[in-house]
Amino acid sequence: MNKKKVCVVGMGVMGTGIVQVCVQAGYDTSVVTKDDGSLERGLGIIRKDISRLAKKGRITQEDADKILDAVSGNGTSNLKEGAKDADIVIEAVYEDMDVKREVFKELDRICPEHTIFGSNTSTFPITTLGAVTKRPDKVIGMHFMNPVPLMPGVEVIKSLLTSEETVKAAQEFLKSLGKETVVVNDYPGFVTSRMMCLILNEAVKMLERGLATVEDIDKILKLSFNWPQGPFQLLDLIGIDIVVAVLNTIYNETGWERFKPAVRMTQMVEAGWTGRKVGKGFYDYP
Ligand SMILES: NC(=O)c1ccc[n+]([C@@H]2O[C@H](COP(=O)([O-])OP(=O)(O)OC[C@H]3O[C@@H](n4cnc5c(N)ncnc54)[C@H](O)[C@@H]3O)[C@@H](O)[C@H]2O)c1
């Protein structure tokens, strides 16, 4: 068992993957999530993935059992209980600045002075999140990619206030999870979300203009660029609500018209069709 204690806040699409890689790397990992069924859902996904890895012989059954033991029973909806003795907290709650601000304020009250706070936000300024705490030098962006266990890269975001010591500690921690890092400066959407959401928004605008169907846009882009999945498949995987939130933040912060979310997407969010996680997005997932 790795000596450091990690707490992951939020057990949705991303939190679930982050918990899995932390436990697999041997960290004593606690999970704090809302009392909305997300803990059980997340644990179910981890159990399935770990069993699959064991069946394929990528890990031994003994290791698989250890990992499953380590995740079960470490979940709570009480932030104090889950985070009070953590060395590193990774926040992966909704992409909603008010929710994140409250979580960071409370974490600052609860956690020891040395605790580093990483945010998995796709776009919000890390400087703003750091500024609600009394330890802005220890707040940093740790932007994991989806699906977390499979994607090798993590974008590390250094705010105006993040110390070099924290950057180094975050990079070492992420390396211990088997991830490669690139450090970028704090600007809405960073590098990855800014590039990806621009492409995804453009695909939806093409659909609105009647250029081609969802299936055909995905097909031609996959065939032409050797992409593993098309933009609509990716939109459903990421969550349409997340993509709209990212686009809105970049648009509101910069005024760049090209980041204004396509109407079809905002309507889908209002209708609750946010992608794979709810069984309906641009495709259906019965
Ligand atoms: N989905 C992606 O592909 C992706 C990729 C990179 C980064 N992100 C970012 O990761 C974060 C999480 O995204 P997601 O897709 O996992 O969202 P999600 O909606 O799937 O999950 C959010 C989770 O946060 C929990 N939560 C909400 N408020 C909480 C609170 N106050 N305390 C504890 N738990 C709380 C919910 O119960 C849920 O489990 C967002 O900031 C998002 O922008 C998402």
mmCIF file of C-alpha atoms and ligand atoms in Angstrom:
data_model
loop_
_atom_site.group_PDB
_atom_site.id
_atom_site.type_symbol
_atom_site.label_atom_id
_atom_site.label_comp_id
_atom_site.label_asym_id
_atom_site.label_seq_id
_atom_site.Cartn_x
_atom_site.Cartn_y
_atom_site.Cartn_z
ATOM 1 C CA MET A 1 0.000 0.000 0.000
ATOM 2 C CA ASN A 2 1.317 3.428 -0.954
ATOM 3 C CA LYS A 3 1.690 5.565 2.162
ATOM 4 C CA LYS A 4 -0.151 8.643 0.886
ATOM 5 C CA LYS A 5 -3.876 8.941 1.415
ATOM 6 C CA VAL A 6 -6.034 10.128 -1.461
ATOM 7 C CA CYS A 7 -9.626 11.341 -1.354
ATOM 8 C CA VAL A 8 -11.693 11.594 -4.543
ATOM 9 C CA VAL A 9 -14.742 13.870 -4.383
ATOM 10 C CA GLY A 10 -17.460 13.001 -6.915
ATOM 11 C CA MET A 11 -18.064 9.508 -8.294
ATOM 12 C CA GLY A 12 -19.499 10.171 -11.729
ATOM 13 C CA VAL A 13 -17.953 9.358 -15.093
ATOM 14 C CA MET A 14 -14.545 10.757 -14.100
ATOM 15 C CA GLY A 15 -14.421 10.191 -10.332
ATOM 16 C CA THR A 16 -15.045 6.491 -10.874
ATOM 17 C CA GLY A 17 -12.039 6.167 -13.193
ATOM 18 C CA ILE A 18 -9.836 8.281 -10.916
ATOM 19 C CA VAL A 19 -10.712 6.118 -7.895
ATOM 20 C CA GLN A 20 -9.875 3.019 -9.891
ATOM 21 C CA VAL A 21 -6.398 4.187 -10.966
ATOM 22 C CA CYS A 22 -5.574 5.432 -7.442
ATOM 23 C CA VAL A 23 -6.543 2.115 -5.869
ATOM 24 C CA GLN A 24 -4.719 0.152 -8.576
ATOM 25 C CA ALA A 25 -1.589 2.202 -7.809
ATOM 26 C CA GLY A 26 -1.870 1.180 -4.154
ATOM 27 C CA TYR A 27 -3.151 4.394 -2.597
ATOM 28 C CA ASP A 28 -5.409 4.251 0.424
ATOM 29 C CA THR A 29 -8.360 5.927 -1.325
ATOM 30 C CA SER A 30 -11.569 7.317 0.121
ATOM 31 C CA VAL A 31 -14.547 8.446 -1.950
ATOM 32 C CA VAL A 32 -16.970 11.261 -1.187
ATOM 33 C CA THR A 33 -19.996 11.581 -3.394
ATOM 34 C CA LYS A 34 -23.555 12.799 -3.232
ATOM 35 C CA ASP A 35 -26.146 10.444 -1.838
ATOM 36 C CA ASP A 36 -27.621 9.941 -5.324
ATOM 37 C CA GLY A 37 -26.711 6.344 -6.138
ATOM 38 C CA SER A 38 -23.452 7.410 -7.775
ATOM 39 C CA LEU A 39 -21.331 5.458 -5.279
ATOM 40 C CA GLU A 40 -23.016 2.144 -6.065
ATOM 41 C CA ARG A 41 -23.039 2.906 -9.808
ATOM 42 C CA GLY A 42 -19.339 3.799 -9.742
ATOM 43 C CA LEU A 43 -18.381 0.739 -7.693
ATOM 44 C CA GLY A 44 -20.296 -1.452 -10.137
ATOM 45 C CA ILE A 45 -18.286 -0.006 -13.052
ATOM 46 C CA ILE A 46 -14.986 -0.528 -11.213
ATOM 47 C CA ARG A 47 -15.899 -4.129 -10.277
ATOM 48 C CA LYS A 48 -16.705 -4.898 -13.902
ATOM 49 C CA ASP A 49 -13.494 -3.346 -15.207
ATOM 50 C CA ILE A 50 -11.268 -5.052 -12.631
ATOM 51 C CA SER A 51 -12.898 -8.445 -13.293
ATOM 52 C CA ARG A 52 -12.326 -7.918 -17.027
ATOM 53 C CA LEU A 53 -8.629 -7.155 -16.423
ATOM 54 C CA ALA A 54 -8.314 -10.302 -14.270
ATOM 55 C CA LYS A 55 -10.040 -12.448 -16.924
ATOM 56 C CA LYS A 56 -7.666 -11.120 -19.582
ATOM 57 C CA GLY A 57 -4.709 -11.945 -17.313
ATOM 58 C CA ARG A 58 -3.604 -8.289 -17.097
ATOM 59 C CA ILE A 59 -3.737 -8.548 -13.281
ATOM 60 C CA THR A 60 -3.823 -11.584 -11.016
ATOM 61 C CA GLN A 61 -7.081 -12.642 -9.377
ATOM 62 C CA GLU A 62 -5.390 -12.014 -6.029
ATOM 63 C CA ASP A 63 -4.631 -8.386 -6.994
ATOM 64 C CA ALA A 64 -8.149 -7.990 -8.370
ATOM 65 C CA ASP A 65 -9.610 -9.141 -5.025
ATOM 66 C CA LYS A 66 -7.329 -6.749 -3.141
ATOM 67 C CA ILE A 67 -8.386 -3.831 -5.356
ATOM 68 C CA LEU A 68 -12.074 -4.642 -4.960
ATOM 69 C CA ASP A 69 -11.664 -4.943 -1.178
ATOM 70 C CA ALA A 70 -9.870 -1.590 -1.090
ATOM 71 C CA VAL A 71 -12.633 0.267 -2.928
ATOM 72 C CA SER A 72 -15.635 -1.202 -1.186
ATOM 73 C CA GLY A 73 -16.531 0.366 2.134
ATOM 74 C CA ASN A 74 -14.471 3.532 1.616
ATOM 75 C CA GLY A 75 -17.345 5.654 0.319
ATOM 76 C CA THR A 76 -19.278 8.334 2.163
ATOM 77 C CA SER A 77 -21.434 11.370 1.475
ATOM 78 C CA ASN A 78 -19.764 13.188 4.382
ATOM 79 C CA LEU A 79 -16.877 15.336 3.120
ATOM 80 C CA LYS A 80 -15.293 15.613 6.578
ATOM 81 C CA GLU A 81 -15.259 11.873 7.083
ATOM 82 C CA GLY A 82 -13.716 11.187 3.674
ATOM 83 C CA ALA A 83 -11.204 14.037 3.417
ATOM 84 C CA LYS A 84 -10.060 14.801 6.976
ATOM 85 C CA ASP A 85 -6.712 12.969 6.777
ATOM 86 C CA ALA A 86 -6.076 13.036 3.024
ATOM 87 C CA ASP A 87 -2.701 14.095 1.629
ATOM 88 C CA ILE A 88 -4.162 14.661 -1.829
ATOM 89 C CA VAL A 89 -7.784 15.469 -2.678
ATOM 90 C CA ILE A 90 -9.008 15.205 -6.265
ATOM 91 C CA GLU A 91 -12.246 17.051 -6.932
ATOM 92 C CA ALA A 92 -14.426 15.648 -9.742
ATOM 93 C CA VAL A 93 -17.896 17.047 -8.971
ATOM 94 C CA TYR A 94 -20.318 18.611 -11.483
ATOM 95 C CA GLU A 95 -18.904 21.221 -13.850
ATOM 96 C CA ASP A 96 -20.638 23.967 -11.851
ATOM 97 C CA MET A 97 -18.533 26.760 -10.363
ATOM 98 C CA ASP A 98 -20.813 27.315 -7.350
ATOM 99 C CA VAL A 99 -20.704 23.616 -6.419
ATOM 100 C CA LYS A 100 -16.917 23.475 -6.858
ATOM 101 C CA ARG A 101 -16.380 26.685 -4.845
ATOM 102 C CA GLU A 102 -18.365 25.281 -1.911
ATOM 103 C CA VAL A 103 -16.447 21.993 -2.033
ATOM 104 C CA PHE A 104 -13.083 23.813 -2.036
ATOM 105 C CA LYS A 105 -14.087 26.133 0.827
ATOM 106 C CA GLU A 106 -15.173 23.180 2.929
ATOM 107 C CA LEU A 107 -12.115 21.115 2.054
ATOM 108 C CA ASP A 108 -9.921 24.023 3.152
ATOM 109 C CA ARG A 109 -11.591 23.978 6.579
ATOM 110 C CA ILE A 110 -11.400 20.197 6.917
ATOM 111 C CA CYS A 111 -8.008 19.121 5.553
ATOM 112 C CA PRO A 112 -4.550 19.352 7.121
ATOM 113 C CA GLU A 113 -2.347 22.251 6.022
ATOM 114 C CA HIS A 114 -0.129 20.115 3.795
ATOM 115 C CA THR A 115 -3.007 18.650 1.720
ATOM 116 C CA ILE A 116 -2.849 19.341 -2.017
ATOM 117 C CA PHE A 117 -6.144 19.984 -3.832
ATOM 118 C CA GLY A 118 -6.374 18.877 -7.456
ATOM 119 C CA SER A 119 -9.371 19.825 -9.579
ATOM 120 C CA ASN A 120 -10.477 17.787 -12.567
ATOM 121 C CA THR A 121 -12.392 20.739 -14.002
ATOM 122 C CA SER A 122 -12.488 20.820 -17.800
ATOM 123 C CA THR A 123 -12.383 24.587 -18.029
ATOM 124 C CA PHE A 124 -12.808 26.667 -14.864
ATOM 125 C CA PRO A 125 -9.874 28.862 -13.836
ATOM 126 C CA ILE A 126 -7.762 27.117 -11.203
ATOM 127 C CA THR A 127 -6.746 30.559 -9.932
ATOM 128 C CA THR A 128 -10.400 31.223 -8.973
ATOM 129 C CA LEU A 129 -10.718 27.880 -7.193
ATOM 130 C CA GLY A 130 -7.429 28.450 -5.361
ATOM 131 C CA ALA A 131 -8.493 31.925 -4.284
ATOM 132 C CA VAL A 132 -11.456 30.604 -2.258
ATOM 133 C CA THR A 133 -8.972 28.712 -0.051
ATOM 134 C CA LYS A 134 -6.236 29.856 2.322
ATOM 135 C CA ARG A 135 -3.767 27.614 0.458
ATOM 136 C CA PRO A 136 -3.926 28.766 -3.190
ATOM 137 C CA ASP A 137 -0.303 27.641 -3.638
ATOM 138 C CA LYS A 138 -1.467 24.050 -3.059
ATOM 139 C CA VAL A 139 -4.369 24.123 -5.551
ATOM 140 C CA ILE A 140 -3.707 22.760 -9.030
ATOM 141 C CA GLY A 141 -5.575 21.413 -12.064
ATOM 142 C CA MET A 142 -5.323 17.661 -12.637
ATOM 143 C CA HIS A 143 -7.289 17.227 -15.834
ATOM 144 C CA PHE A 144 -7.682 13.487 -16.353
ATOM 145 C CA MET A 145 -9.040 12.238 -19.675
ATOM 146 C CA ASN A 146 -11.992 9.941 -20.268
ATOM 147 C CA PRO A 147 -11.893 6.922 -19.830
ATOM 148 C CA VAL A 148 -9.352 7.495 -17.060
ATOM 149 C CA PRO A 149 -7.911 3.949 -16.780
ATOM 150 C CA LEU A 150 -7.156 3.914 -20.524
ATOM 151 C CA MET A 151 -5.973 7.421 -21.341
ATOM 152 C CA PRO A 152 -2.272 7.963 -20.641
ATOM 153 C CA GLY A 153 -2.202 11.766 -20.449
ATOM 154 C CA VAL A 154 -3.151 14.217 -17.703
ATOM 155 C CA GLU A 155 -3.098 17.969 -18.314
ATOM 156 C CA VAL A 156 -1.678 19.704 -15.239
ATOM 157 C CA ILE A 157 -2.849 23.297 -14.832
ATOM 158 C CA LYS A 158 -0.708 25.734 -12.917
ATOM 159 C CA SER A 159 -2.648 28.751 -11.667
ATOM 160 C CA LEU A 160 -1.120 32.164 -11.053
ATOM 161 C CA LEU A 161 -0.867 31.130 -7.405
ATOM 162 C CA THR A 162 0.207 27.460 -7.622
ATOM 163 C CA SER A 163 3.713 26.884 -6.224
ATOM 164 C CA GLU A 164 6.453 25.033 -8.120
ATOM 165 C CA GLU A 165 6.565 22.596 -5.209
ATOM 166 C CA THR A 166 2.914 21.705 -5.776
ATOM 167 C CA VAL A 167 3.470 21.276 -9.522
ATOM 168 C CA LYS A 168 6.331 18.872 -8.804
ATOM 169 C CA ALA A 169 4.324 16.939 -6.201
ATOM 170 C CA ALA A 170 1.331 16.663 -8.561
ATOM 171 C CA GLN A 171 3.524 15.413 -11.403
ATOM 172 C CA GLU A 172 5.142 12.807 -9.137
ATOM 173 C CA PHE A 173 1.748 11.649 -7.905
ATOM 174 C CA LEU A 174 0.337 11.374 -11.431
ATOM 175 C CA LYS A 175 3.444 9.517 -12.598
ATOM 176 C CA SER A 176 2.874 7.019 -9.784
ATOM 177 C CA LEU A 177 -0.591 6.407 -11.312
ATOM 178 C CA GLY A 178 1.105 5.556 -14.614
ATOM 179 C CA LYS A 179 0.164 8.854 -16.246
ATOM 180 C CA GLU A 180 2.244 11.199 -18.329
ATOM 181 C CA THR A 181 1.789 14.908 -17.679
ATOM 182 C CA VAL A 182 2.062 18.187 -19.537
ATOM 183 C CA VAL A 183 1.956 21.411 -17.515
ATOM 184 C CA VAL A 184 -0.053 24.273 -19.009
ATOM 185 C CA ASN A 185 -1.010 27.726 -17.820
ATOM 186 C CA ASP A 186 -4.418 28.735 -16.537
ATOM 187 C CA TYR A 187 -6.774 29.884 -19.303
ATOM 188 C CA PRO A 188 -10.425 28.883 -19.909
ATOM 189 C CA GLY A 189 -10.536 25.425 -21.477
ATOM 190 C CA PHE A 190 -6.745 25.009 -21.094
ATOM 191 C CA VAL A 191 -5.366 23.199 -24.199
ATOM 192 C CA THR A 192 -7.405 20.000 -24.428
ATOM 193 C CA SER A 193 -10.969 21.171 -23.719
ATOM 194 C CA ARG A 194 -10.529 24.274 -25.858
ATOM 195 C CA MET A 195 -9.454 22.249 -28.883
ATOM 196 C CA MET A 196 -11.846 19.326 -28.416
ATOM 197 C CA CYS A 197 -14.991 21.322 -27.624
ATOM 198 C CA LEU A 198 -14.441 23.552 -30.652
ATOM 199 C CA ILE A 199 -14.445 20.457 -32.900
ATOM 200 C CA LEU A 200 -17.466 18.930 -31.154
ATOM 201 C CA ASN A 201 -19.438 22.189 -31.389
ATOM 202 C CA GLU A 202 -18.636 22.427 -35.098
ATOM 203 C CA ALA A 203 -19.894 18.875 -35.675
ATOM 204 C CA VAL A 204 -23.250 19.746 -34.081
ATOM 205 C CA LYS A 205 -23.482 22.927 -36.169
ATOM 206 C CA MET A 206 -22.930 20.787 -39.305
ATOM 207 C CA LEU A 207 -25.767 18.548 -38.177
ATOM 208 C CA GLU A 208 -28.019 21.589 -37.634
ATOM 209 C CA ARG A 209 -27.212 22.789 -41.155
ATOM 210 C CA GLY A 210 -28.222 19.375 -42.540
ATOM 211 C CA LEU A 211 -24.805 18.602 -44.013
ATOM 212 C CA ALA A 212 -25.086 14.934 -43.056
ATOM 213 C CA THR A 213 -26.547 12.646 -40.399
ATOM 214 C CA VAL A 214 -25.008 11.916 -36.997
ATOM 215 C CA GLU A 215 -23.913 8.487 -38.244
ATOM 216 C CA ASP A 216 -22.415 9.823 -41.475
ATOM 217 C CA ILE A 217 -20.501 12.670 -39.848
ATOM 218 C CA ASP A 218 -19.004 10.162 -37.386
ATOM 219 C CA LYS A 219 -18.262 7.702 -40.192
ATOM 220 C CA ILE A 220 -16.481 10.084 -42.567
ATOM 221 C CA LEU A 221 -14.354 11.631 -39.805
ATOM 222 C CA LYS A 222 -13.323 8.223 -38.462
ATOM 223 C CA LEU A 223 -12.458 6.960 -41.954
ATOM 224 C CA SER A 224 -10.663 10.130 -42.990
ATOM 225 C CA PHE A 225 -8.606 10.862 -39.898
ATOM 226 C CA ASN A 226 -8.290 7.414 -38.351
ATOM 227 C CA TRP A 227 -10.108 8.686 -35.247
ATOM 228 C CA PRO A 228 -11.164 5.834 -32.935
ATOM 229 C CA GLN A 229 -14.581 7.431 -32.567
ATOM 230 C CA GLY A 230 -16.581 10.174 -34.212
ATOM 231 C CA PRO A 231 -17.525 13.508 -32.589
ATOM 232 C CA PHE A 232 -21.062 12.404 -31.712
ATOM 233 C CA GLN A 233 -19.823 9.213 -30.088
ATOM 234 C CA LEU A 234 -17.358 11.334 -28.122
ATOM 235 C CA LEU A 235 -20.051 13.865 -27.165
ATOM 236 C CA ASP A 236 -22.127 11.021 -25.722
ATOM 237 C CA LEU A 237 -19.122 9.604 -23.879
ATOM 238 C CA ILE A 238 -18.032 12.905 -22.334
ATOM 239 C CA GLY A 239 -21.587 14.043 -21.524
ATOM 240 C CA ILE A 240 -23.347 16.771 -23.505
ATOM 241 C CA ASP A 241 -23.914 18.776 -20.311
ATOM 242 C CA ILE A 242 -20.154 18.837 -19.699
ATOM 243 C CA VAL A 243 -19.392 20.000 -23.255
ATOM 244 C CA VAL A 244 -22.041 22.751 -23.051
ATOM 245 C CA ALA A 245 -20.657 23.874 -19.671
ATOM 246 C CA VAL A 246 -17.131 24.056 -21.108
ATOM 247 C CA LEU A 247 -18.260 25.986 -24.203
ATOM 248 C CA ASN A 248 -20.275 28.426 -22.076
ATOM 249 C CA THR A 249 -17.333 29.116 -19.791
ATOM 250 C CA ILE A 250 -14.945 29.775 -22.668
ATOM 251 C CA TYR A 251 -17.552 31.879 -24.489
ATOM 252 C CA ASN A 252 -18.446 33.921 -21.397
ATOM 253 C CA GLU A 253 -14.815 34.493 -20.431
ATOM 254 C CA THR A 254 -13.510 35.376 -23.900
ATOM 255 C CA GLY A 255 -16.515 36.457 -25.966
ATOM 256 C CA TRP A 256 -15.286 34.244 -28.821
ATOM 257 C CA GLU A 257 -18.428 33.574 -30.894
ATOM 258 C CA ARG A 258 -17.109 30.235 -32.162
ATOM 259 C CA PHE A 259 -17.452 28.809 -28.648
ATOM 260 C CA LYS A 260 -21.160 29.654 -28.303
ATOM 261 C CA PRO A 261 -22.818 26.232 -27.837
ATOM 262 C CA ALA A 262 -24.891 24.953 -30.761
ATOM 263 C CA VAL A 263 -28.608 25.296 -29.983
ATOM 264 C CA ARG A 264 -29.218 21.563 -30.493
ATOM 265 C CA MET A 265 -26.877 20.770 -27.615
ATOM 266 C CA THR A 266 -28.382 23.226 -25.141
ATOM 267 C CA GLN A 267 -31.835 21.846 -25.960
ATOM 268 C CA MET A 268 -30.622 18.288 -25.403
ATOM 269 C CA VAL A 269 -29.272 19.247 -21.983
ATOM 270 C CA GLU A 270 -32.642 20.799 -21.116
ATOM 271 C CA ALA A 271 -34.351 17.588 -22.254
ATOM 272 C CA GLY A 272 -32.007 15.519 -20.058
ATOM 273 C CA TRP A 273 -30.440 13.728 -23.044
ATOM 274 C CA THR A 274 -26.883 14.099 -21.827
ATOM 275 C CA GLY A 275 -25.342 10.996 -23.368
ATOM 276 C CA ARG A 276 -24.259 7.507 -22.375
ATOM 277 C CA LYS A 277 -24.588 8.129 -18.629
ATOM 278 C CA VAL A 278 -28.382 8.513 -18.985
ATOM 279 C CA GLY A 279 -28.839 6.085 -21.896
ATOM 280 C CA LYS A 280 -29.689 8.759 -24.476
ATOM 281 C CA GLY A 281 -27.684 11.362 -26.334
ATOM 282 C CA PHE A 282 -26.998 11.600 -30.052
ATOM 283 C CA TYR A 283 -27.300 7.798 -29.977
ATOM 284 C CA ASP A 284 -29.501 5.559 -27.832
ATOM 285 C CA TYR A 285 -27.986 3.200 -25.245
ATOM 286 C CA PRO A 286 -30.788 0.850 -24.279
HETATM 287 N N1 LIG B 1 -16.911 13.589 -18.654
HETATM 288 C C1 LIG B 1 -15.708 13.792 -19.189
HETATM 289 O O1 LIG B 1 -15.353 13.240 -20.236
HETATM 290 C C2 LIG B 1 -14.737 14.703 -18.478
HETATM 291 C C3 LIG B 1 -13.399 14.720 -18.903
HETATM 292 C C4 LIG B 1 -12.472 15.495 -18.199
HETATM 293 C C5 LIG B 1 -12.890 16.264 -17.126
HETATM 294 N N2 LIG B 1 -14.201 16.251 -16.740
HETATM 295 C C6 LIG B 1 -14.578 17.050 -15.562
HETATM 296 O O2 LIG B 1 -14.682 16.198 -14.441
HETATM 297 C C7 LIG B 1 -15.670 16.692 -13.525
HETATM 298 C C8 LIG B 1 -16.707 15.617 -13.287
HETATM 299 O O3 LIG B 1 -17.304 15.285 -14.513
HETATM 300 P P1 LIG B 1 -18.166 13.949 -14.701
HETATM 301 O O4 LIG B 1 -18.336 13.777 -16.160
HETATM 302 O O5 LIG B 1 -17.554 12.859 -13.893
HETATM 303 O O6 LIG B 1 -19.557 14.412 -14.040
HETATM 304 P P2 LIG B 1 -20.793 13.516 -13.560
HETATM 305 O O7 LIG B 1 -21.990 14.354 -13.668
HETATM 306 O O8 LIG B 1 -20.739 12.179 -14.227
HETATM 307 O O9 LIG B 1 -20.462 13.256 -12.003
HETATM 308 C C9 LIG B 1 -20.418 14.264 -11.024
HETATM 309 C C10 LIG B 1 -20.352 13.602 -9.671
HETATM 310 O O10 LIG B 1 -20.209 14.614 -8.668
HETATM 311 C C11 LIG B 1 -21.001 14.256 -7.553
HETATM 312 N N3 LIG B 1 -21.260 15.490 -6.789
HETATM 313 C C12 LIG B 1 -21.921 16.589 -7.185
HETATM 314 N N4 LIG B 1 -21.904 17.536 -6.208
HETATM 315 C C13 LIG B 1 -21.176 16.995 -5.183
HETATM 316 C C14 LIG B 1 -20.786 17.456 -3.904
HETATM 317 N N5 LIG B 1 -21.112 18.668 -3.467
HETATM 318 N N6 LIG B 1 -20.052 16.623 -3.126
HETATM 319 C C15 LIG B 1 -19.696 15.391 -3.546
HETATM 320 N N7 LIG B 1 -20.034 14.900 -4.748
HETATM 321 C C16 LIG B 1 -20.765 15.689 -5.562
HETATM 322 C C17 LIG B 1 -22.241 13.623 -8.164
HETATM 323 O O11 LIG B 1 -22.888 12.800 -7.239
HETATM 324 C C18 LIG B 1 -21.591 12.782 -9.282
HETATM 325 O O12 LIG B 1 -21.150 11.550 -8.745
HETATM 326 C C19 LIG B 1 -16.244 17.968 -14.172
HETATM 327 O O13 LIG B 1 -15.552 19.069 -13.657
HETATM 328 C C20 LIG B 1 -15.928 17.752 -15.657
HETATM 329 O O14 LIG B 1 -15.826 18.955 -16.358
HETATM 330 C C21 LIG B 1 -15.125 15.483 -17.383
#
